[in-house]
Amino acid sequence: MNILVINAGSSSLKYQLMDPATGAVSAKGLCERIGLDGRLTHKVPAKDAKVTRDIPMPTHSEAISAVLEILVDAEYGVISSLDEVDAVGHRVLHGGVKFVESCIINEACKEAIRECIPLGPLHNPANLKGIEACEQVMPGKPQVAVFDTAFHMTMAPKAYRYAIPTEYYENDHLRRYGFHGTSHRFVSKRAAELMGGQTEDLKVIVCHLGNGSSLSAVKGGKCQDTSMGLSPLAGLPMGTRSGDIDTCVAQFIMNKYGMSADECLSMLNKKSGVLALSNGVSSDFRDLEAGAAKGDEACQLALDKFRYETCKYIGSYAAALGGLDCLVFTAGVGENGPETRAEICKNLAFMGVELDPQRNLVRGDEALISTDDSKVKVWVIPTNEELMIAQDTAELCGK
Ligand code: ADP
């Protein structure tokens, strides 16, 4: 079976053609510079083949057409006809309160995604463009929307409400939503399988640590809390995002430097985080680790801050869950950063987290990294959001 997974951004579009049963990816790639000129990079893993083509992409429709053409290309194609694409699954950023799970795309679904644009002003319009481009180029092909926010919709009001006047919640839907939900769902589900399949009451904390980072506290398979909020700016300091700060910091900067709210938010989203703490060295953790190893104190501070805040979140989520059975690391840094994992866990011995230094050397593979005696089991579980999207799509389309 072939599910085409699409992640459409404002000027880019990532795709994978995969089998939801095995997770095998027959082709994947990226359309870039949509609206400017247009470039397609296409990879066929089985042949170790990669091709880049400059193709005009004034809109997302041309980008989708280019993807479909290369999927059936004589040289780089992996299917002989588009009939072999069973369905399309789209990553959609914001599902608001409407979407507690994935859904088949129809007019009502598109309208609901449109209604969520004020909550996801950068991503939802792009996601919709991806959906509409597929409708245009592949009329009648079943499509499914998978939301970044949906997994977190099981949070209780005490976790999702902000302590601000109720009218902003009731009229404007301002609350914690949380993101990376597809990753948190995939990884916490896998953790439950690895912990013996018993999910009832299983207490799991998932640390999705990448360029964007978030944690979730999951009990019995259901999200109880998560670190991102109304937007993906909240929670941990990230590659270029500040994470949680006192709102008065923004007010001070706006007043003193004559910045608009949008300009200030852009600074907090794009020029902050570990990039800022390292005095501009990098948002990439490999560069920060290399800098710190050479004695750069700002790089060390950036790493220390990131690890310290992650550790604090784990402590608070263990308290929120009333205990902890399983701690999971995933995404770029979580899967590939033994030093970061070790530093995060160093102060968690008091609650029964004990890493095995040898096991913790793992990079990119699923592995238990705690000692046999550790009360809390610590796992590295590579995330696979595309597979989760493909599986939801196949299931909802009855494939
Ligand atoms: P996103 O999907 O949010 O863009 P990723 O999950 O791909 O991000 O994570 C990217 C981050 O993972 C990079 O900042 C990089 O520092 C980190 N990373 C990737 N490989 C390694 C590695 N081998 N060691 C340390 N960090 C790594």
Coordinates of C-alpha atoms in Angstrom, one line a residue, residues 91 93 123 148 152 162 176 178-180 184 207-216 226-245 265-286 288 298-299 301-310 313 317 331-334 340:
R91 CA 0.3 17.2 8.6
L93 CA -0.4 22.3 12.6
H123 CA 1.1 27.2 9.2
D148 CA -0.1 18.5 15.7
H152 CA -3.0 17.0 23.7
Y162 CA -4.2 30.3 31.4
R176 CA -2.6 25.7 26.0
G178 CA 0.6 21.9 22.6
F179 CA 2.3 20.7 19.5
H180 CA 4.5 17.8 18.2
H184 CA 4.3 12.4 21.3
C207 CA 11.1 14.6 25.8
H208 CA 10.9 15.6 22.1
L209 CA 14.2 17.5 21.8
G210 CA 15.1 18.8 18.4
N211 CA 15.4 22.2 16.8
G212 CA 11.9 22.7 18.3
S213 CA 11.5 21.0 21.6
S214 CA 8.6 20.0 23.8
L215 CA 7.7 17.6 26.6
S216 CA 4.6 15.7 27.4
T226 CA 2.6 19.5 27.6
S227 CA 5.2 22.3 27.5
M228 CA 4.2 24.2 24.4
G229 CA 1.1 26.4 24.6
L230 CA -1.1 28.5 22.4
S231 CA 1.9 28.5 20.0
P232 CA 5.1 26.5 19.7
L233 CA 7.0 29.4 21.3
A234 CA 6.3 28.2 24.8
G235 CA 8.1 25.8 27.1
L236 CA 11.8 24.9 26.7
P237 CA 14.4 27.3 25.2
M238 CA 14.8 25.9 21.7
G239 CA 17.1 26.3 18.6
T240 CA 16.0 29.9 18.0
R241 CA 12.9 30.2 20.2
S242 CA 13.0 31.7 23.7
G243 CA 10.6 29.3 25.4
D244 CA 8.9 30.5 28.5
I245 CA 9.8 34.0 29.6
L265 CA 7.6 38.0 18.7
S266 CA 9.7 37.5 15.6
M267 CA 12.8 38.1 17.7
L268 CA 11.6 35.7 20.3
N269 CA 10.8 33.0 17.7
K270 CA 13.8 33.4 15.4
K271 CA 16.7 35.1 17.2
S272 CA 16.4 33.7 20.7
G273 CA 16.9 30.3 22.3
V274 CA 20.3 28.6 22.3
L275 CA 21.3 30.6 19.3
A276 CA 21.0 33.8 21.4
L277 CA 22.6 32.3 24.6
S278 CA 25.6 31.1 22.5
N279 CA 26.0 34.7 21.3
G280 CA 25.0 33.7 17.8
V281 CA 27.3 30.7 17.4
S282 CA 24.6 28.3 16.4
S283 CA 21.1 26.9 16.9
D284 CA 22.5 23.5 16.2
F285 CA 23.4 21.4 19.2
R286 CA 26.4 19.8 17.4
L288 CA 27.3 24.1 20.6
A298 CA 28.4 31.1 25.9
C299 CA 28.0 27.7 24.1
L301 CA 25.7 28.3 29.0
A302 CA 23.3 27.6 26.1
L303 CA 23.7 23.8 26.7
D304 CA 23.4 24.2 30.5
K305 CA 20.2 26.3 30.2
F306 CA 18.6 23.8 27.8
R307 CA 19.5 20.8 29.9
Y308 CA 18.5 22.5 33.2
E309 CA 15.1 23.6 31.9
T310 CA 14.4 20.1 30.5
Y313 CA 10.1 20.1 33.4
Y317 CA 5.7 16.4 35.2
A331 CA 13.9 13.8 18.0
G332 CA 17.3 15.1 16.8
V333 CA 19.0 15.9 20.1
G334 CA 17.0 13.3 22.1
T340 CA 22.6 16.1 26.8

